[in-house]
Tab-separated table of C-alpha atoms in Angstrom:
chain	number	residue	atom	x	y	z
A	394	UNK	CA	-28.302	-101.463	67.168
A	395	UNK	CA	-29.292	-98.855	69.184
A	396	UNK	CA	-26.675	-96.032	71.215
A	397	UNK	CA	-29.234	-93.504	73.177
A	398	UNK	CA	-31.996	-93.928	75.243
A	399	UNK	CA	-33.753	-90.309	75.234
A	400	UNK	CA	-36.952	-90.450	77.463
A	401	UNK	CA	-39.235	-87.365	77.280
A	402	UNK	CA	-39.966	-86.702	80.760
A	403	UNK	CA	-41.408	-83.117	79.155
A	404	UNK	CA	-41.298	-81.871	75.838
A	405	UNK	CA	-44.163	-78.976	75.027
A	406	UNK	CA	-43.531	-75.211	75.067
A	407	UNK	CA	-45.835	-74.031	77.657
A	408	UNK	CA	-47.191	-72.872	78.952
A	409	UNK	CA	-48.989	-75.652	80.947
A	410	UNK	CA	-46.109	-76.655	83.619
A	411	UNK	CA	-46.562	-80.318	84.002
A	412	UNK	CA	-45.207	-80.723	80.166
A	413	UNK	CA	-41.867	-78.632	79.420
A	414	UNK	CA	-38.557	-79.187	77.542
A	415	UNK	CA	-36.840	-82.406	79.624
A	416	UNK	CA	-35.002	-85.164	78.413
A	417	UNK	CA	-32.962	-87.975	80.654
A	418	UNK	CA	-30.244	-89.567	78.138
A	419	UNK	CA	-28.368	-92.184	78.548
A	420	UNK	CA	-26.253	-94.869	77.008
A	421	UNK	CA	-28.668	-97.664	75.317
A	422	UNK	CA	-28.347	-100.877	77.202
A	423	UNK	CA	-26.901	-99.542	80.285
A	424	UNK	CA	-29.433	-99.080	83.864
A	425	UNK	CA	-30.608	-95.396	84.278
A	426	UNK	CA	-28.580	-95.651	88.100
A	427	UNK	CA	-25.553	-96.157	85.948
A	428	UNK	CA	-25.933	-92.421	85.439
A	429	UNK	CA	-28.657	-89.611	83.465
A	430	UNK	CA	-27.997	-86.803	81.427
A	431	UNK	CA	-30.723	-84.317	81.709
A	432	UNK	CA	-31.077	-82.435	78.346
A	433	UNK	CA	-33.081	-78.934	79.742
A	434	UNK	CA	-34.955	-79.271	83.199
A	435	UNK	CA	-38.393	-77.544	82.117
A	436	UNK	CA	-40.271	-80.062	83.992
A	437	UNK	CA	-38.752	-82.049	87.086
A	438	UNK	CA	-40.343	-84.001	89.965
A	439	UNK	CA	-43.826	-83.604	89.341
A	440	UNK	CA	-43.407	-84.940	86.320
A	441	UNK	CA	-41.322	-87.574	87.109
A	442	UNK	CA	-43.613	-88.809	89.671
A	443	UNK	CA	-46.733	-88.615	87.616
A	444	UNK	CA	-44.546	-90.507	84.749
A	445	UNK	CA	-43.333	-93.473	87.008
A	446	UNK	CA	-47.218	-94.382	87.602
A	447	UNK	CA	-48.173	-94.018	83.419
A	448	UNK	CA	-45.011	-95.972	82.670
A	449	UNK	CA	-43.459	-98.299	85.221
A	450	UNK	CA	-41.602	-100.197	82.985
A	451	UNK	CA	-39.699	-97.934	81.839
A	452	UNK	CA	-37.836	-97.360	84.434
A	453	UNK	CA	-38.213	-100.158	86.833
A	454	UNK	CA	-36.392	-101.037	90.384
A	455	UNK	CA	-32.951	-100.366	90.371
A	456	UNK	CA	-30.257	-103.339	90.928
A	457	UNK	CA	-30.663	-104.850	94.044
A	458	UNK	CA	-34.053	-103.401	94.931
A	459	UNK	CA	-37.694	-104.700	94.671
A	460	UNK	CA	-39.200	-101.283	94.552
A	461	UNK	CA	-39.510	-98.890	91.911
A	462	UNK	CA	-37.303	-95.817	92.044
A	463	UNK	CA	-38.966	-92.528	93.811
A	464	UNK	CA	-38.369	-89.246	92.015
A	465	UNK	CA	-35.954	-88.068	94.139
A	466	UNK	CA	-33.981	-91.500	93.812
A	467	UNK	CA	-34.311	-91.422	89.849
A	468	UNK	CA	-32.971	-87.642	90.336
A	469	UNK	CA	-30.380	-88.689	92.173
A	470	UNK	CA	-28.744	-90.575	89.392
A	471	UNK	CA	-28.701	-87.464	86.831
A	472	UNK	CA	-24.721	-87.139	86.263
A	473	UNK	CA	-25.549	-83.258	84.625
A	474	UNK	CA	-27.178	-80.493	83.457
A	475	UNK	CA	-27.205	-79.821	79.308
A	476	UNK	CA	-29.158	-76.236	79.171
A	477	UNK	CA	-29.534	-74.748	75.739
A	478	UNK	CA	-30.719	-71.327	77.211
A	479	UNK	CA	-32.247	-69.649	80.541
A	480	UNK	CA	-35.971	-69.237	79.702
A	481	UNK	CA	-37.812	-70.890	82.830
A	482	UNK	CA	-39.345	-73.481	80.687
A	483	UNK	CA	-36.245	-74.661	80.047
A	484	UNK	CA	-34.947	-74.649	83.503
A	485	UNK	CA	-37.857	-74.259	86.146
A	486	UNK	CA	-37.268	-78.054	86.766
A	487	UNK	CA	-33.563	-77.326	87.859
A	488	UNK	CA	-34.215	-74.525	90.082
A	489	UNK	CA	-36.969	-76.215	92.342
A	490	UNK	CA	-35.529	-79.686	92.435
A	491	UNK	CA	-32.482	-78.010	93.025
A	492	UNK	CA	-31.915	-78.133	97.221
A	493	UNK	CA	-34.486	-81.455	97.213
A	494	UNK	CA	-32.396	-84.470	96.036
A	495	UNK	CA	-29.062	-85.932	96.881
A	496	UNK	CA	-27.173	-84.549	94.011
A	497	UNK	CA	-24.215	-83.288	95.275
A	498	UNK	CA	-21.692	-81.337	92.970
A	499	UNK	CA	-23.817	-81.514	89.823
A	500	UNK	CA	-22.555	-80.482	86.846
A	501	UNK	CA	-24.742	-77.892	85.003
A	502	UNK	CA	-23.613	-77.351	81.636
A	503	UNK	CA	-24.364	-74.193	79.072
A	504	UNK	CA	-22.859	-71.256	77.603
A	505	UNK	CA	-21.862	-68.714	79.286
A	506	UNK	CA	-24.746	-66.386	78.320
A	507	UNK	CA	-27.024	-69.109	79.857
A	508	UNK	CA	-25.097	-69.821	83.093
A	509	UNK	CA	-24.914	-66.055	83.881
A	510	UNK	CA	-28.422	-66.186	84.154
A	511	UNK	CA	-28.604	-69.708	86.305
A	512	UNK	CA	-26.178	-68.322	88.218
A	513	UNK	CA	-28.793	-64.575	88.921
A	514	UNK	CA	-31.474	-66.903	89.977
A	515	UNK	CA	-29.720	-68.910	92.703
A	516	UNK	CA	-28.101	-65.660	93.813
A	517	UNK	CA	-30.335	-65.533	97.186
A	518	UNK	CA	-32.899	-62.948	95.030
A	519	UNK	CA	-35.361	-65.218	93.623
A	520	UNK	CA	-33.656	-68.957	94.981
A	521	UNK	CA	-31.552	-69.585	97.590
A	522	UNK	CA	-27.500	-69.432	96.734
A	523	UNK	CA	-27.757	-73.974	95.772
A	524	UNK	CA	-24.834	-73.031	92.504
A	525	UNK	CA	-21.622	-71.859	92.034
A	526	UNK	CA	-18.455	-71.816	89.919
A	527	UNK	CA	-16.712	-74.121	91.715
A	528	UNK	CA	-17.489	-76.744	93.960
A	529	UNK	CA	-18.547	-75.263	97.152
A	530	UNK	CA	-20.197	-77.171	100.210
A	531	UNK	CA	-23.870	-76.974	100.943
A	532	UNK	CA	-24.206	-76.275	97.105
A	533	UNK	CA	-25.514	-78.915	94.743
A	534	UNK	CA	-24.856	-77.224	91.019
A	535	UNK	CA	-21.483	-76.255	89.739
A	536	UNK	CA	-21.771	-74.266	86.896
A	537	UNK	CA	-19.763	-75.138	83.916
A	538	UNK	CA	-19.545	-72.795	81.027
A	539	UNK	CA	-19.081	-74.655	77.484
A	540	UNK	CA	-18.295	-72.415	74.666
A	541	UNK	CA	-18.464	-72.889	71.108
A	542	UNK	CA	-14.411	-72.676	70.425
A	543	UNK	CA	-14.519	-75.879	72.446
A	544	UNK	CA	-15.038	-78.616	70.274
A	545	UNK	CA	-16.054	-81.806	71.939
A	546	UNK	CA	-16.418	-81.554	75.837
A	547	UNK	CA	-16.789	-84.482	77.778
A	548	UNK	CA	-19.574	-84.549	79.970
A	549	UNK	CA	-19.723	-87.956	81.547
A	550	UNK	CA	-17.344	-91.070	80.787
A	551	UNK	CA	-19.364	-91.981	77.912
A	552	UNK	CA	-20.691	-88.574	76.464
A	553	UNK	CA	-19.115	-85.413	74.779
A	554	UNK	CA	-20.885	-82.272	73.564
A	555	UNK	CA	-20.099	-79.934	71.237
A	556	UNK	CA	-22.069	-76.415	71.436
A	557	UNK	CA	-22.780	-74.246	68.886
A	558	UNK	CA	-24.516	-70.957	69.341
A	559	UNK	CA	-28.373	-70.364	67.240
A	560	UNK	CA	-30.376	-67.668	67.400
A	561	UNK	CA	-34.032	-66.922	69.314
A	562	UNK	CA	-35.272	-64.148	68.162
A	563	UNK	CA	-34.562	-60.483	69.609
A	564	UNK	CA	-33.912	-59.908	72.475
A	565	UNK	CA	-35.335	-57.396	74.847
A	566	UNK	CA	-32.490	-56.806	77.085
A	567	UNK	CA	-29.290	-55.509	75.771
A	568	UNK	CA	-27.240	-57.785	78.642
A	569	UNK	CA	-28.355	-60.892	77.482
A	570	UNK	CA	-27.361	-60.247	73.721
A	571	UNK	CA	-23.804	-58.746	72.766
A	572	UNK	CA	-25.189	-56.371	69.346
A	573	UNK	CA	-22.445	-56.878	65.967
A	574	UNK	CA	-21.840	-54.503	63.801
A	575	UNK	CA	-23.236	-56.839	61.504
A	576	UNK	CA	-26.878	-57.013	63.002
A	577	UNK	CA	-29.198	-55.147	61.065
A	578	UNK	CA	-31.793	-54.619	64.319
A	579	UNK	CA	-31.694	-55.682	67.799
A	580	UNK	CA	-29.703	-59.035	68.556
A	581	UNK	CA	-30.899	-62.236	69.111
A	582	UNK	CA	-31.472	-63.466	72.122
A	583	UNK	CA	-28.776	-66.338	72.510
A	584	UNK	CA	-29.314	-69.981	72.318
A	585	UNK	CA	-27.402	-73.641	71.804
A	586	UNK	CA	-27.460	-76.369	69.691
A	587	UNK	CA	-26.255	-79.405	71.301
A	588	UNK	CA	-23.949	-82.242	69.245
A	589	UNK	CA	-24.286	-85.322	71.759
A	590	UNK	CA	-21.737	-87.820	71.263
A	591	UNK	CA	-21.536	-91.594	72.680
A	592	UNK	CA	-17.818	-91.430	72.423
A	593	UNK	CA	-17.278	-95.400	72.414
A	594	UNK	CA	-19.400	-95.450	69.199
A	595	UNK	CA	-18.386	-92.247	67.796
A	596	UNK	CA	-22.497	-92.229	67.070
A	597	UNK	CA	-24.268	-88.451	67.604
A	598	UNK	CA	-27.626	-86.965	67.485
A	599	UNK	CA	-28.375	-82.951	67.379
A	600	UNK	CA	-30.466	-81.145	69.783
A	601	UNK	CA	-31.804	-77.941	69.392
A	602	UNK	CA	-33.365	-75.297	71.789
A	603	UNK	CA	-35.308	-72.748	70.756
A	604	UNK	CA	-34.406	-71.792	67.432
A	605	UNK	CA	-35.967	-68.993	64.735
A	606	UNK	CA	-35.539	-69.605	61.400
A	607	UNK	CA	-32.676	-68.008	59.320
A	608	UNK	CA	-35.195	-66.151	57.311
A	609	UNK	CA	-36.156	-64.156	60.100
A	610	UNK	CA	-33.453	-63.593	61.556
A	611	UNK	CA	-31.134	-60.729	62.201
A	612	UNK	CA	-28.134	-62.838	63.310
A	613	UNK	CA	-28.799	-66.235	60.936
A	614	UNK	CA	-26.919	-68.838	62.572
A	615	UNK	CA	-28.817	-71.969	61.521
A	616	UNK	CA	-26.804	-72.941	58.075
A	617	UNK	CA	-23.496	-73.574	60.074
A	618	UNK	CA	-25.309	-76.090	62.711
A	619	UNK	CA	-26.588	-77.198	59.460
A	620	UNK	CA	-23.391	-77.434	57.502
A	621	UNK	CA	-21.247	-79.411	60.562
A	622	UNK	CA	-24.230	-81.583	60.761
A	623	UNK	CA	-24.416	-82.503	56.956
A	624	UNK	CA	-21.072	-85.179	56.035
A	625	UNK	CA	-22.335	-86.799	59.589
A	626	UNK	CA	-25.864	-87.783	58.090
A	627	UNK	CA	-26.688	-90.367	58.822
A	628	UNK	CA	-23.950	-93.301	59.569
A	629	UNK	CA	-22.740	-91.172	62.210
A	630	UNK	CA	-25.730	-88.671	63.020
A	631	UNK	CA	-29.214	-89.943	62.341
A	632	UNK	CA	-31.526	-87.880	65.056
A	633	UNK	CA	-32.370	-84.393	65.111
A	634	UNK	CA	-34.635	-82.949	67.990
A	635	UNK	CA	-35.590	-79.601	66.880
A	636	UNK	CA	-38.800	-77.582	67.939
A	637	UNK	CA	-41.863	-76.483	66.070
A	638	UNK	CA	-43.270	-74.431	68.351
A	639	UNK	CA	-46.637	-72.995	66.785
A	640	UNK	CA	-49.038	-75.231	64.095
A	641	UNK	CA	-49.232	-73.932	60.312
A	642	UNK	CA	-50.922	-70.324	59.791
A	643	UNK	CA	-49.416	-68.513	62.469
A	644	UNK	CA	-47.976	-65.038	61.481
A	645	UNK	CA	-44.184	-64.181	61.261
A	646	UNK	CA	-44.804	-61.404	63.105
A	647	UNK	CA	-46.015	-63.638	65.910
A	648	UNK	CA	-43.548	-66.743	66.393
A	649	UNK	CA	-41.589	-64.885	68.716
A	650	UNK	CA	-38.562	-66.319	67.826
A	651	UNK	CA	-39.711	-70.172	67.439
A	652	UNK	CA	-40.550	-72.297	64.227
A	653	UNK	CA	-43.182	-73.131	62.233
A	654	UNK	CA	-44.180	-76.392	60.031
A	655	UNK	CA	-43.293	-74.327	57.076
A	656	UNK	CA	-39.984	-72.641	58.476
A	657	UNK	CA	-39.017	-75.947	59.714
A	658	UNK	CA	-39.384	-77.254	56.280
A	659	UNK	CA	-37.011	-74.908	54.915
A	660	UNK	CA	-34.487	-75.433	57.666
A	661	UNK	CA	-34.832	-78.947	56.478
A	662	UNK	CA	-34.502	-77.923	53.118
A	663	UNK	CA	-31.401	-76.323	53.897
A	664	UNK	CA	-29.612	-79.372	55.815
A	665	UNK	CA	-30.406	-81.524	52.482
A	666	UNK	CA	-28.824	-79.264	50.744
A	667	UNK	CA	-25.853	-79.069	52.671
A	668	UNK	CA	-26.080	-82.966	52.610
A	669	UNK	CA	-25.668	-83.065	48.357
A	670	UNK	CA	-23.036	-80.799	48.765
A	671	UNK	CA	-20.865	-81.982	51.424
A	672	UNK	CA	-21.333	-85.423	49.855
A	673	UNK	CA	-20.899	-84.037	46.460
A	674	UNK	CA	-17.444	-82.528	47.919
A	675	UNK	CA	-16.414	-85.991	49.385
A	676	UNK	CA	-16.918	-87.424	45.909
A	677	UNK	CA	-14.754	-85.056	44.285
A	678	UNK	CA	-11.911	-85.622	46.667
A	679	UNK	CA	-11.794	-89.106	46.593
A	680	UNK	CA	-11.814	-88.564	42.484
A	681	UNK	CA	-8.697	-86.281	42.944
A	682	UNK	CA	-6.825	-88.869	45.686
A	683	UNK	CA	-8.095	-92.055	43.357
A	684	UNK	CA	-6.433	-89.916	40.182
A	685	UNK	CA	-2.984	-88.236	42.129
A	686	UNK	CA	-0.306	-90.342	40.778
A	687	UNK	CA	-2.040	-92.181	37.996
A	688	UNK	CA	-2.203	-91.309	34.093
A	689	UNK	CA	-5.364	-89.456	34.293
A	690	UNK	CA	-4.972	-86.043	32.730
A	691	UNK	CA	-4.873	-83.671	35.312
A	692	UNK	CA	-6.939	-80.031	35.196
A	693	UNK	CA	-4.749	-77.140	33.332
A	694	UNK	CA	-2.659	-75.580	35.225
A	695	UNK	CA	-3.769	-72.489	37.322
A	696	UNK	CA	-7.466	-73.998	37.148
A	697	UNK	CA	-8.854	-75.819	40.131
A	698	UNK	CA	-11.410	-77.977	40.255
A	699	UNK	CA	-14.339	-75.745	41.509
A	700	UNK	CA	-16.089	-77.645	44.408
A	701	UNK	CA	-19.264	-78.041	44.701
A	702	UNK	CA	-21.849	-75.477	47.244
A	703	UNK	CA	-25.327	-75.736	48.191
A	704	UNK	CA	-25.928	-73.170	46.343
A	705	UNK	CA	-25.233	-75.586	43.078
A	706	UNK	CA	-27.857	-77.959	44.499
A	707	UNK	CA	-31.392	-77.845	42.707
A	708	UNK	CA	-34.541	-79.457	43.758
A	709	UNK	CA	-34.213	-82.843	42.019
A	710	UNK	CA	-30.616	-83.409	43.920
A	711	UNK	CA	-32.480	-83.186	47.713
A	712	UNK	CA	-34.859	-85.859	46.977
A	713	UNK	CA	-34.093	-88.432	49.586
A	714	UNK	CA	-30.822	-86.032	50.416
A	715	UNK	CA	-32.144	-86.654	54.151
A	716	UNK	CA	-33.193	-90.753	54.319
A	717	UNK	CA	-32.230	-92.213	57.433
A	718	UNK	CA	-32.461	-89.294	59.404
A	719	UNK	CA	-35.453	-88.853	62.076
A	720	UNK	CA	-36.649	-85.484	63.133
A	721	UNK	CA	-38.568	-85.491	66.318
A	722	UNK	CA	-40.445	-82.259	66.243
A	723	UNK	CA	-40.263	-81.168	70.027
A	724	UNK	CA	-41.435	-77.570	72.142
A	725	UNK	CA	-45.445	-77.773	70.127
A	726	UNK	CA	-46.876	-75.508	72.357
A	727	UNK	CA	-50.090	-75.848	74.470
A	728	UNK	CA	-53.784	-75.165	72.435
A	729	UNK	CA	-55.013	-73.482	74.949
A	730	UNK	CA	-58.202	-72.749	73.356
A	731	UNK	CA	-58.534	-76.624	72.273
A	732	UNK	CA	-59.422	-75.004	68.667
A	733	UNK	CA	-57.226	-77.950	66.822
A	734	UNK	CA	-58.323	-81.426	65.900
A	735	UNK	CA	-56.324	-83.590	68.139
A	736	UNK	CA	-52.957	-83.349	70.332
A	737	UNK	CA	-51.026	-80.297	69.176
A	738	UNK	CA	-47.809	-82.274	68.776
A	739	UNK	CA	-49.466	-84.469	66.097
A	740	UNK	CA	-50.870	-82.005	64.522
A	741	UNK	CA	-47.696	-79.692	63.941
A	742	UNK	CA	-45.725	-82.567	63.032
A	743	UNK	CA	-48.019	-83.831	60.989
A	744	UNK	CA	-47.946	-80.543	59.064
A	745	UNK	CA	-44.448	-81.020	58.767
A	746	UNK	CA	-43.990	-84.313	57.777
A	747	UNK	CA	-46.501	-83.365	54.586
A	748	UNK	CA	-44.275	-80.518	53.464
A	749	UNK	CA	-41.113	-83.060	53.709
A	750	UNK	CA	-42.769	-85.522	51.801
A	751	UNK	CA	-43.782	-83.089	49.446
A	752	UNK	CA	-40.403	-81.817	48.898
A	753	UNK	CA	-39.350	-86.011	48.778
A	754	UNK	CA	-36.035	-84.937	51.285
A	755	UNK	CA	-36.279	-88.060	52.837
A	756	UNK	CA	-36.552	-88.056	56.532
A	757	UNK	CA	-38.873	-89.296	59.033
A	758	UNK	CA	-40.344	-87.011	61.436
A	759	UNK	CA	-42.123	-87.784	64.912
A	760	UNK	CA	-44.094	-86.426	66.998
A	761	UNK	CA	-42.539	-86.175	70.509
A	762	UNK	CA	-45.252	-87.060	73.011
A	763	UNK	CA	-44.647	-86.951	77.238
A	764	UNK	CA	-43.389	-90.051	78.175
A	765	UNK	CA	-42.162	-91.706	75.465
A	766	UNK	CA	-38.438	-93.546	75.283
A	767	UNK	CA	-36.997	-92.854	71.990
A	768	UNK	CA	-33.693	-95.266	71.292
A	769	UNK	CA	-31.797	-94.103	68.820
């Protein structure tokens, strides 16, 4: 039985405009007027309209009306904002819809990092002043800073979130990324993963923004998304939106902080690892509860049990570590040249769904196209 309804009102990386990162979420089963949850707000109203003529039905008239919803109606029902980061693909959508609909008092949700940087653009400068901190007349957005010592936030009466910080390659301005005295070069330009949870269900699925892969990175930060994710797959968790920016081939040198089939793959690789593991670990526990009391001979004293890492796991114990999970590979951006055989998203996640089946993890992944309704 299904929990989400994710419909991709955008979902390349640029940079054609009429196609970036935008998601309305909801609960499955319940109207869209009941309330949205826009995940990023690359693309907005354009979109929107263009979408309500390709699919009609997926959206329909609301309760009580014979007509189909206009975009500004169907905008007017978005209960908040989920931004991973501030790059205007990611946010463009917000900014012009912004002082257009009826929203009043929006939430827009995001770290800090990402809401000081919302918060420069409607400063007057480049957008009129339509956010602010608190609830002000005359100005649609509140910003709401989630951090990742949070845990679960709720967003709406039927959604929580739970952020955790990734990394997006380096950044060029030293304001927008805090240096550690662990970094080894510049630091990473800052952005979220997002842990969506139906809180009547308990169910979750894990979205990612932009995201570079551990093994380029100078801050890795993927592994401990990775390692909360792992005892949830995939009773609890069994979606993961994650982005695969640029097809097979491309340089390191050049994915400016995104993913590639093969990157993505590891990434992958890791999570299934993590999966044995934490599932290994759950094993071993129950062993010691089923065997506290009873005549089993217990370990010598001063030895523990040692519990089981991923770094114990081998090959062999990932195959099918990641069955039931879907990936839908998100962010494929534009072929500008038209130099590929076919839409760009199916031909990055085709590339990736070879190198999963070669590695037998286990997962499904799609290919995220504009306008299609995922439930979940």
């Amino acid at each position: 039985m299904a929990t989400f309804d994710v419909f991709a009102v955008g979902c390349g990386g640029g940079p054609y405009e009429d196609n970036l990162s935008s998601y309305f979420l909801k609960a499955s089963g319940a109207p869209w007027e009941d309330g949205i949850v826009a995940l990023e707000a690359g693309s907005a109203l354009g979109a929107v309209r263009r979408l309500l003529g390709t699919h009609p039905e997926v959206f329909g008239p609301p309760s009580g009306s014979p007509k189909k919803p206009t975009p500004a109606e169907l905008y007017s029902w978005i209960r908040c904002y989920l931004i991973t980061h501030p790059h205007l693909d990611h946010l463009s959508g917000l900014v012009l819809s912004a002082g257009s609909t009826k929203c009043s008092s929006t939430p827009v949700y995001g770290t800090r990092h990402t809401l000081d940087v919302v918060a420069d653009i409607f400063s007057g400068k480049i957008w009129p002043a339509l956010a602010s901190w608190t609830e002000e007349p005359g100005k649609p957005l509140v910003l709401s800073p989630l951090s990742p010592a949070d845990g679960y936030v709720p967003i709406t009466d039927t959604f929580s979130v739970r952020t955790m910080e990734v990394s997006h390659g380096p950044s060029s301005s030293p304001s927008l990324a805090q240096p550690t005295p662990s970094s080894s070069s510049s630091a990473p330009y800052k952005s979220s993963a997002f842990f969506v949870r139906h809180d009547p269900s308990a169910r979750e699925l894990l979205f990612f923004g932009d995201v570079e892969p551990d093994a380029l990175s100078s801050h890795p930060q993927n592994r401990e998304v990775w390692r909360t994710a792992a005892p949830k797959i995939p009773d609890v968790l069994s979606a993961l939106f994650i982005e695969c920016s640029w097809p097979a081939g491309r340089p390191d040198e050049l994915l400016y902080g995104h993913l590639s089939p093969a990157h993505l793959a590891d990434e992958l690789t890791v999570l299934a690892r993590e999966v044995v593991a934490s599932r290994s670990r759950s094993r071993a526990d129950s062993d010691e509860d089923f065997g506290s009391g009873s005549d089993r001979e217990a370990p010598p004293r001063g030895r523990k049990r040692r519990r089981r890492s991923d770094s114990d796991v081998n090959e062999e114990d990932v195959r099918g570590a990641l069955a039931g999970l879907r990936v839908f590979v998100i962010h494929c951006k534009d072929d500008l040249h038209e130099t590929l055989n076919g839409p760009i998203h199916d031909v990055i996640a085709g590339q990736v769904r070879a190198l999963v089946e070669e590695r037998a993890l286990g997962a499904e992944v799609v290919a995220v196209e504009q306008g299609m309704l995922i439930s979940i």
